[in-house]
């Protein structure tokens, strides 16, 4: 497996929306939505990366920010 990286640039707003979506998506227990656990792992990893980059999810007004 290669250690090469692929970079994706998102605006702050796009990152917040993606983080919110992934949080909801990753909470569902439907194992049929993935063909392989690697797909699920990638989405968990992206959610974790965004969580490290964003301060907004930890703010009291986060739900208002998402809207």
PDB file of N, CA, C and O in Angstrom:
ATOM      1  N   UNK A   1       0.841  -1.191   0.000  1.00  0.00           N
ATOM      2  CA  UNK A   1       0.000   0.000   0.000  1.00  0.00           C
ATOM      3  C   UNK A   1       0.877   1.242   0.000  1.00  0.00           C
ATOM      4  O   UNK A   1       1.874   1.317   0.696  1.00  0.00           O
ATOM      5  N   UNK A   2       0.490   2.215  -0.757  1.00  0.00           N
ATOM      6  CA  UNK A   2       1.255   3.444  -0.904  1.00  0.00           C
ATOM      7  C   UNK A   2       0.984   4.412   0.243  1.00  0.00           C
ATOM      8  O   UNK A   2      -0.116   4.468   0.773  1.00  0.00           O
ATOM      9  N   UNK A   3       1.987   5.175   0.619  1.00  0.00           N
ATOM     10  CA  UNK A   3       1.835   6.212   1.642  1.00  0.00           C
ATOM     11  C   UNK A   3       1.611   7.581   1.021  1.00  0.00           C
ATOM     12  O   UNK A   3       1.687   8.589   1.711  1.00  0.00           O
ATOM     13  N   UNK A   4       1.375   7.627  -0.288  1.00  0.00           N
ATOM     14  CA  UNK A   4       1.132   8.902  -0.945  1.00  0.00           C
ATOM     15  C   UNK A   4      -0.165   9.506  -0.423  1.00  0.00           C
ATOM     16  O   UNK A   4      -1.097   8.799  -0.087  1.00  0.00           O
ATOM     17  N   UNK A   5      -0.195  10.820  -0.380  1.00  0.00           N
ATOM     18  CA  UNK A   5      -1.365  11.543   0.142  1.00  0.00           C
ATOM     19  C   UNK A   5      -2.127  12.206  -0.995  1.00  0.00           C
ATOM     20  O   UNK A   5      -1.555  12.607  -1.999  1.00  0.00           O
ATOM     21  N   UNK A   6      -3.418  12.334  -0.809  1.00  0.00           N
ATOM     22  CA  UNK A   6      -4.271  13.099  -1.708  1.00  0.00           C
ATOM     23  C   UNK A   6      -4.863  14.226  -0.876  1.00  0.00           C
ATOM     24  O   UNK A   6      -5.451  13.986   0.176  1.00  0.00           O
ATOM     25  N   UNK A   7      -4.674  15.447  -1.295  1.00  0.00           N
ATOM     26  CA  UNK A   7      -5.175  16.607  -0.556  1.00  0.00           C
ATOM     27  C   UNK A   7      -6.470  17.096  -1.170  1.00  0.00           C
ATOM     28  O   UNK A   7      -6.600  17.175  -2.392  1.00  0.00           O
ATOM     29  N   UNK A   8      -7.401  17.445  -0.297  1.00  0.00           N
ATOM     30  CA  UNK A   8      -8.681  18.009  -0.713  1.00  0.00           C
ATOM     31  C   UNK A   8      -8.864  19.309   0.046  1.00  0.00           C
ATOM     32  O   UNK A   8      -8.737  19.333   1.273  1.00  0.00           O
ATOM     33  N   UNK A   9      -9.143  20.379  -0.663  1.00  0.00           N
ATOM     34  CA  UNK A   9      -9.379  21.657  -0.008  1.00  0.00           C
ATOM     35  C   UNK A   9     -10.875  21.903   0.112  1.00  0.00           C
ATOM     36  O   UNK A   9     -11.621  21.724  -0.845  1.00  0.00           O
ATOM     37  N   UNK A  10     -11.286  22.292   1.309  1.00  0.00           N
ATOM     38  CA  UNK A  10     -12.678  22.632   1.589  1.00  0.00           C
ATOM     39  C   UNK A  10     -12.728  24.000   2.238  1.00  0.00           C
ATOM     40  O   UNK A  10     -11.814  24.367   2.981  1.00  0.00           O
ATOM     41  N   UNK A  11     -13.802  24.724   1.982  1.00  0.00           N
ATOM     42  CA  UNK A  11     -14.001  25.947   2.743  1.00  0.00           C
ATOM     43  C   UNK A  11     -14.380  25.537   4.163  1.00  0.00           C
ATOM     44  O   UNK A  11     -14.739  24.369   4.413  1.00  0.00           O
ATOM     45  N   UNK A  12     -14.296  26.438   5.088  1.00  0.00           N
ATOM     46  CA  UNK A  12     -14.687  26.155   6.466  1.00  0.00           C
ATOM     47  C   UNK A  12     -16.132  25.676   6.515  1.00  0.00           C
ATOM     48  O   UNK A  12     -16.463  24.709   7.200  1.00  0.00           O
ATOM     49  N   UNK A  13     -17.000  26.342   5.738  1.00  0.00           N
ATOM     50  CA  UNK A  13     -18.411  25.976   5.708  1.00  0.00           C
ATOM     51  C   UNK A  13     -18.608  24.561   5.163  1.00  0.00           C
ATOM     52  O   UNK A  13     -19.392  23.778   5.696  1.00  0.00           O
ATOM     53  N   UNK A  14     -17.894  24.228   4.102  1.00  0.00           N
ATOM     54  CA  UNK A  14     -17.986  22.878   3.525  1.00  0.00           C
ATOM     55  C   UNK A  14     -17.498  21.827   4.524  1.00  0.00           C
ATOM     56  O   UNK A  14     -18.100  20.756   4.656  1.00  0.00           O
ATOM     57  N   UNK A  15     -16.429  22.128   5.231  1.00  0.00           N
ATOM     58  CA  UNK A  15     -15.885  21.196   6.216  1.00  0.00           C
ATOM     59  C   UNK A  15     -16.885  20.952   7.347  1.00  0.00           C
ATOM     60  O   UNK A  15     -17.054  19.816   7.798  1.00  0.00           O
ATOM     61  N   UNK A  16     -17.557  21.993   7.793  1.00  0.00           N
ATOM     62  CA  UNK A  16     -18.558  21.851   8.861  1.00  0.00           C
ATOM     63  C   UNK A  16     -19.726  20.991   8.384  1.00  0.00           C
ATOM     64  O   UNK A  16     -20.176  20.084   9.098  1.00  0.00           O
ATOM     65  N   UNK A  17     -20.206  21.256   7.180  1.00  0.00           N
ATOM     66  CA  UNK A  17     -21.321  20.476   6.634  1.00  0.00           C
ATOM     67  C   UNK A  17     -20.909  19.016   6.466  1.00  0.00           C
ATOM     68  O   UNK A  17     -21.665  18.097   6.828  1.00  0.00           O
ATOM     69  N   UNK A  18     -19.727  18.771   5.941  1.00  0.00           N
ATOM     70  CA  UNK A  18     -19.254  17.405   5.761  1.00  0.00           C
ATOM     71  C   UNK A  18     -19.086  16.705   7.103  1.00  0.00           C
ATOM     72  O   UNK A  18     -19.469  15.543   7.266  1.00  0.00           O
ATOM     73  N   UNK A  19     -18.542  17.399   8.092  1.00  0.00           N
ATOM     74  CA  UNK A  19     -18.378  16.828   9.428  1.00  0.00           C
ATOM     75  C   UNK A  19     -19.728  16.445  10.011  1.00  0.00           C
ATOM     76  O   UNK A  19     -19.888  15.347  10.567  1.00  0.00           O
ATOM     77  N   UNK A  20     -20.701  17.316   9.895  1.00  0.00           N
ATOM     78  CA  UNK A  20     -22.043  17.049  10.424  1.00  0.00           C
ATOM     79  C   UNK A  20     -22.658  15.835   9.718  1.00  0.00           C
ATOM     80  O   UNK A  20     -23.229  14.951  10.362  1.00  0.00           O
ATOM     81  N   UNK A  21     -22.549  15.784   8.396  1.00  0.00           N
ATOM     82  CA  UNK A  21     -23.078  14.655   7.638  1.00  0.00           C
ATOM     83  C   UNK A  21     -22.408  13.346   8.051  1.00  0.00           C
ATOM     84  O   UNK A  21     -23.069  12.337   8.299  1.00  0.00           O
ATOM     85  N   UNK A  22     -21.078  13.343   8.115  1.00  0.00           N
ATOM     86  CA  UNK A  22     -20.362  12.123   8.470  1.00  0.00           C
ATOM     87  C   UNK A  22     -20.707  11.652   9.872  1.00  0.00           C
ATOM     88  O   UNK A  22     -20.823  10.449  10.122  1.00  0.00           O
ATOM     89  N   UNK A  23     -20.888  12.593  10.780  1.00  0.00           N
ATOM     90  CA  UNK A  23     -21.276  12.227  12.141  1.00  0.00           C
ATOM     91  C   UNK A  23     -22.599  11.478  12.159  1.00  0.00           C
ATOM     92  O   UNK A  23     -22.736  10.442  12.819  1.00  0.00           O
ATOM     93  N   UNK A  24     -23.575  11.996  11.424  1.00  0.00           N
ATOM     94  CA  UNK A  24     -24.876  11.322  11.348  1.00  0.00           C
ATOM     95  C   UNK A  24     -24.761   9.996  10.613  1.00  0.00           C
ATOM     96  O   UNK A  24     -25.302   8.978  11.043  1.00  0.00           O
ATOM     97  N   UNK A  25     -24.066   9.993   9.495  1.00  0.00           N
ATOM     98  CA  UNK A  25     -23.924   8.798   8.672  1.00  0.00           C
ATOM     99  C   UNK A  25     -23.207   7.682   9.435  1.00  0.00           C
ATOM    100  O   UNK A  25     -23.625   6.524   9.394  1.00  0.00           O
ATOM    101  N   UNK A  26     -22.153   8.029  10.144  1.00  0.00           N
ATOM    102  CA  UNK A  26     -21.367   7.029  10.865  1.00  0.00           C
ATOM    103  C   UNK A  26     -22.092   6.476  12.081  1.00  0.00           C
ATOM    104  O   UNK A  26     -21.707   5.431  12.609  1.00  0.00           O
ATOM    105  N   UNK A  27     -23.141   7.140  12.547  1.00  0.00           N
ATOM    106  CA  UNK A  27     -23.915   6.643  13.684  1.00  0.00           C
ATOM    107  C   UNK A  27     -24.916   5.568  13.292  1.00  0.00           C
ATOM    108  O   UNK A  27     -25.392   4.829  14.146  1.00  0.00           O
ATOM    109  N   UNK A  28     -25.249   5.459  12.021  1.00  0.00           N
ATOM    110  CA  UNK A  28     -26.226   4.461  11.595  1.00  0.00           C
ATOM    111  C   UNK A  28     -25.620   3.066  11.677  1.00  0.00           C
ATOM    112  O   UNK A  28     -24.417   2.894  11.475  1.00  0.00           O
ATOM    113  N   UNK A  29     -26.449   2.093  11.974  1.00  0.00           N
ATOM    114  CA  UNK A  29     -25.985   0.727  12.178  1.00  0.00           C
ATOM    115  C   UNK A  29     -26.246  -0.175  10.978  1.00  0.00           C
ATOM    116  O   UNK A  29     -26.210  -1.390  11.099  1.00  0.00           O
ATOM    117  N   UNK A  30     -26.518   0.375   9.816  1.00  0.00           N
ATOM    118  CA  UNK A  30     -26.832  -0.419   8.630  1.00  0.00           C
ATOM    119  C   UNK A  30     -25.551  -0.927   7.987  1.00  0.00           C
ATOM    120  O   UNK A  30     -24.884  -0.206   7.254  1.00  0.00           O
ATOM    121  N   UNK A  31     -25.213  -2.167   8.258  1.00  0.00           N
ATOM    122  CA  UNK A  31     -23.970  -2.729   7.725  1.00  0.00           C
ATOM    123  C   UNK A  31     -24.057  -3.016   6.224  1.00  0.00           C
ATOM    124  O   UNK A  31     -23.038  -3.282   5.591  1.00  0.00           O
ATOM    125  N   UNK A  32     -25.242  -2.955   5.655  1.00  0.00           N
ATOM    126  CA  UNK A  32     -25.412  -3.218   4.223  1.00  0.00           C
ATOM    127  C   UNK A  32     -25.006  -2.043   3.346  1.00  0.00           C
ATOM    128  O   UNK A  32     -24.951  -2.182   2.131  1.00  0.00           O
ATOM    129  N   UNK A  33     -24.735  -0.891   3.940  1.00  0.00           N
ATOM    130  CA  UNK A  33     -24.394   0.284   3.136  1.00  0.00           C
ATOM    131  C   UNK A  33     -22.957   0.249   2.623  1.00  0.00           C
ATOM    132  O   UNK A  33     -22.594   1.037   1.767  1.00  0.00           O
ATOM    133  N   UNK A  34     -22.147  -0.687   3.120  1.00  0.00           N
ATOM    134  CA  UNK A  34     -20.752  -0.792   2.706  1.00  0.00           C
ATOM    135  C   UNK A  34     -20.496  -2.137   2.042  1.00  0.00           C
ATOM    136  O   UNK A  34     -20.996  -3.161   2.484  1.00  0.00           O
ATOM    137  N   UNK A  35     -19.690  -2.106   1.011  1.00  0.00           N
ATOM    138  CA  UNK A  35     -19.265  -3.356   0.389  1.00  0.00           C
ATOM    139  C   UNK A  35     -18.087  -3.962   1.135  1.00  0.00           C
ATOM    140  O   UNK A  35     -17.882  -5.162   1.108  1.00  0.00           O
ATOM    141  N   UNK A  36     -17.317  -3.104   1.800  1.00  0.00           N
ATOM    142  CA  UNK A  36     -16.138  -3.566   2.514  1.00  0.00           C
ATOM    143  C   UNK A  36     -15.911  -2.647   3.711  1.00  0.00           C
ATOM    144  O   UNK A  36     -16.246  -1.452   3.660  1.00  0.00           O
ATOM    145  N   UNK A  37     -15.330  -3.172   4.780  1.00  0.00           N
ATOM    146  CA  UNK A  37     -15.082  -2.360   5.969  1.00  0.00           C
ATOM    147  C   UNK A  37     -14.119  -1.210   5.682  1.00  0.00           C
ATOM    148  O   UNK A  37     -14.139  -0.191   6.365  1.00  0.00           O
ATOM    149  N   UNK A  38     -13.304  -1.325   4.649  1.00  0.00           N
ATOM    150  CA  UNK A  38     -12.375  -0.253   4.290  1.00  0.00           C
ATOM    151  C   UNK A  38     -13.134   1.033   3.962  1.00  0.00           C
ATOM    152  O   UNK A  38     -12.666   2.126   4.286  1.00  0.00           O
ATOM    153  N   UNK A  39     -14.307   0.911   3.333  1.00  0.00           N
ATOM    154  CA  UNK A  39     -15.116   2.103   3.026  1.00  0.00           C
ATOM    155  C   UNK A  39     -15.565   2.788   4.312  1.00  0.00           C
ATOM    156  O   UNK A  39     -15.501   4.015   4.429  1.00  0.00           O
ATOM    157  N   UNK A  40     -15.999   1.995   5.265  1.00  0.00           N
ATOM    158  CA  UNK A  40     -16.434   2.541   6.551  1.00  0.00           C
ATOM    159  C   UNK A  40     -15.266   3.194   7.279  1.00  0.00           C
ATOM    160  O   UNK A  40     -15.391   4.290   7.832  1.00  0.00           O
ATOM    161  N   UNK A  41     -14.121   2.554   7.260  1.00  0.00           N
ATOM    162  CA  UNK A  41     -12.928   3.075   7.935  1.00  0.00           C
ATOM    163  C   UNK A  41     -12.517   4.425   7.369  1.00  0.00           C
ATOM    164  O   UNK A  41     -12.167   5.341   8.105  1.00  0.00           O
ATOM    165  N   UNK A  42     -12.575   4.582   6.050  1.00  0.00           N
ATOM    166  CA  UNK A  42     -12.202   5.852   5.417  1.00  0.00           C
ATOM    167  C   UNK A  42     -13.119   6.971   5.897  1.00  0.00           C
ATOM    168  O   UNK A  42     -12.658   8.071   6.215  1.00  0.00           O
ATOM    169  N   UNK A  43     -14.413   6.706   5.988  1.00  0.00           N
ATOM    170  CA  UNK A  43     -15.347   7.737   6.448  1.00  0.00           C
ATOM    171  C   UNK A  43     -15.103   8.089   7.914  1.00  0.00           C
ATOM    172  O   UNK A  43     -15.180   9.259   8.297  1.00  0.00           O
ATOM    173  N   UNK A  44     -14.800   7.097   8.747  1.00  0.00           N
ATOM    174  CA  UNK A  44     -14.447   7.382  10.136  1.00  0.00           C
ATOM    175  C   UNK A  44     -13.193   8.248  10.195  1.00  0.00           C
ATOM    176  O   UNK A  44     -13.120   9.197  10.972  1.00  0.00           O
ATOM    177  N   UNK A  45     -12.210   7.896   9.373  1.00  0.00           N
ATOM    178  CA  UNK A  45     -10.950   8.647   9.368  1.00  0.00           C
ATOM    179  C   UNK A  45     -11.163  10.106   8.943  1.00  0.00           C
ATOM    180  O   UNK A  45     -10.595  11.020   9.547  1.00  0.00           O
ATOM    181  N   UNK A  46     -11.976  10.318   7.918  1.00  0.00           N
ATOM    182  CA  UNK A  46     -12.257  11.690   7.471  1.00  0.00           C
ATOM    183  C   UNK A  46     -12.958  12.463   8.574  1.00  0.00           C
ATOM    184  O   UNK A  46     -12.625  13.622   8.843  1.00  0.00           O
ATOM    185  N   UNK A  47     -13.911  11.832   9.248  1.00  0.00           N
ATOM    186  CA  UNK A  47     -14.597  12.502  10.360  1.00  0.00           C
ATOM    187  C   UNK A  47     -13.589  12.892  11.450  1.00  0.00           C
ATOM    188  O   UNK A  47     -13.645  14.010  11.987  1.00  0.00           O
ATOM    189  N   UNK A  48     -12.657  12.012  11.767  1.00  0.00           N
ATOM    190  CA  UNK A  48     -11.647  12.303  12.787  1.00  0.00           C
ATOM    191  C   UNK A  48     -10.724  13.449  12.366  1.00  0.00           C
ATOM    192  O   UNK A  48     -10.379  14.303  13.180  1.00  0.00           O
ATOM    193  N   UNK A  49     -10.338  13.462  11.103  1.00  0.00           N
ATOM    194  CA  UNK A  49      -9.484  14.543  10.590  1.00  0.00           C
ATOM    195  C   UNK A  49     -10.204  15.881  10.714  1.00  0.00           C
ATOM    196  O   UNK A  49      -9.625  16.874  11.173  1.00  0.00           O
ATOM    197  N   UNK A  50     -11.478  15.903  10.324  1.00  0.00           N
ATOM    198  CA  UNK A  50     -12.249  17.147  10.418  1.00  0.00           C
ATOM    199  C   UNK A  50     -12.423  17.571  11.872  1.00  0.00           C
ATOM    200  O   UNK A  50     -12.352  18.762  12.187  1.00  0.00           O
ATOM    201  N   UNK A  51     -12.636  16.611  12.751  1.00  0.00           N
ATOM    202  CA  UNK A  51     -12.810  16.929  14.169  1.00  0.00           C
ATOM    203  C   UNK A  51     -11.564  17.611  14.732  1.00  0.00           C
ATOM    204  O   UNK A  51     -11.657  18.531  15.540  1.00  0.00           O
ATOM    205  N   UNK A  52     -10.391  17.184  14.266  1.00  0.00           N
ATOM    206  CA  UNK A  52      -9.136  17.796  14.714  1.00  0.00           C
ATOM    207  C   UNK A  52      -8.958  19.207  14.158  1.00  0.00           C
ATOM    208  O   UNK A  52      -8.315  20.045  14.780  1.00  0.00           O
ATOM    209  N   UNK A  53      -9.514  19.465  12.978  1.00  0.00           N
ATOM    210  CA  UNK A  53      -9.332  20.745  12.299  1.00  0.00           C
ATOM    211  C   UNK A  53     -10.352  21.805  12.708  1.00  0.00           C
ATOM    212  O   UNK A  53     -10.086  22.993  12.591  1.00  0.00           O
ATOM    213  N   UNK A  54     -11.523  21.371  13.142  1.00  0.00           N
ATOM    214  CA  UNK A  54     -12.621  22.316  13.411  1.00  0.00           C
ATOM    215  C   UNK A  54     -12.785  22.579  14.896  1.00  0.00           C
ATOM    216  O   UNK A  54     -12.767  21.649  15.711  1.00  0.00           O
ATOM    217  N   UNK A  55     -12.985  23.818  15.250  1.00  0.00           N
ATOM    218  CA  UNK A  55     -13.311  24.161  16.635  1.00  0.00           C
ATOM    219  C   UNK A  55     -14.818  24.334  16.814  1.00  0.00           C
ATOM    220  O   UNK A  55     -15.341  24.224  17.922  1.00  0.00           O
ATOM    221  N   UNK A  56     -15.514  24.583  15.721  1.00  0.00           N
ATOM    222  CA  UNK A  56     -16.951  24.874  15.768  1.00  0.00           C
ATOM    223  C   UNK A  56     -17.795  23.778  16.422  1.00  0.00           C
ATOM    224  O   UNK A  56     -18.716  24.108  17.181  1.00  0.00           O
ATOM    225  N   UNK A  57     -17.518  22.487  16.195  1.00  0.00           N
ATOM    226  CA  UNK A  57     -18.358  21.466  16.835  1.00  0.00           C
ATOM    227  C   UNK A  57     -18.335  21.501  18.359  1.00  0.00           C
ATOM    228  O   UNK A  57     -19.215  20.940  19.010  1.00  0.00           O
ATOM    229  N   UNK A  58     -17.370  22.181  18.932  1.00  0.00           N
ATOM    230  CA  UNK A  58     -17.246  22.243  20.383  1.00  0.00           C
ATOM    231  C   UNK A  58     -17.799  23.539  20.970  1.00  0.00           C
ATOM    232  O   UNK A  58     -17.750  23.747  22.182  1.00  0.00           O
ATOM    233  N   UNK A  59     -18.338  24.370  20.103  1.00  0.00           N
ATOM    234  CA  UNK A  59     -18.919  25.635  20.558  1.00  0.00           C
ATOM    235  C   UNK A  59     -20.368  25.430  20.979  1.00  0.00           C
ATOM    236  O   UNK A  59     -21.066  24.559  20.459  1.00  0.00           O
ATOM    237  N   UNK A  60     -20.807  26.239  21.914  1.00  0.00           N
ATOM    238  CA  UNK A  60     -22.186  26.144  22.408  1.00  0.00           C
ATOM    239  C   UNK A  60     -23.195  26.447  21.313  1.00  0.00           C
ATOM    240  O   UNK A  60     -24.304  25.907  21.322  1.00  0.00           O
ATOM    241  N   UNK A  61     -22.821  27.280  20.344  1.00  0.00           N
ATOM    242  CA  UNK A  61     -23.746  27.665  19.276  1.00  0.00           C
ATOM    243  C   UNK A  61     -23.560  26.824  18.003  1.00  0.00           C
ATOM    244  O   UNK A  61     -23.938  27.239  16.916  1.00  0.00           O
ATOM    245  N   UNK A  62     -23.012  25.617  18.158  1.00  0.00           N
ATOM    246  CA  UNK A  62     -22.706  24.772  16.989  1.00  0.00           C
ATOM    247  C   UNK A  62     -23.930  24.496  16.125  1.00  0.00           C
ATOM    248  O   UNK A  62     -23.854  24.599  14.902  1.00  0.00           O
ATOM    249  N   UNK A  63     -25.055  24.159  16.720  1.00  0.00           N
ATOM    250  CA  UNK A  63     -26.262  23.863  15.922  1.00  0.00           C
ATOM    251  C   UNK A  63     -26.692  25.068  15.103  1.00  0.00           C
ATOM    252  O   UNK A  63     -27.141  24.919  13.976  1.00  0.00           O
ATOM    253  N   UNK A  64     -26.513  26.236  15.639  1.00  0.00           N
ATOM    254  CA  UNK A  64     -26.828  27.471  14.881  1.00  0.00           C
ATOM    255  C   UNK A  64     -25.832  27.661  13.734  1.00  0.00           C
ATOM    256  O   UNK A  64     -26.212  28.082  12.646  1.00  0.00           O
ATOM    257  N   UNK A  65     -24.583  27.346  13.973  1.00  0.00           N
ATOM    258  CA  UNK A  65     -23.567  27.441  12.925  1.00  0.00           C
ATOM    259  C   UNK A  65     -23.888  26.502  11.784  1.00  0.00           C
ATOM    260  O   UNK A  65     -23.784  26.865  10.614  1.00  0.00           O
ATOM    261  N   UNK A  66     -24.311  25.288  12.098  1.00  0.00           N
ATOM    262  CA  UNK A  66     -24.641  24.286  11.075  1.00  0.00           C
ATOM    263  C   UNK A  66     -25.804  24.760  10.208  1.00  0.00           C
ATOM    264  O   UNK A  66     -25.802  24.568   8.996  1.00  0.00           O
ATOM    265  N   UNK A  67     -26.767  25.394  10.841  1.00  0.00           N
ATOM    266  CA  UNK A  67     -27.929  25.897  10.084  1.00  0.00           C
ATOM    267  C   UNK A  67     -27.500  26.961   9.108  1.00  0.00           C
ATOM    268  O   UNK A  67     -27.969  27.118   8.046  1.00  0.00           O
TER     269      UNK A  67
END
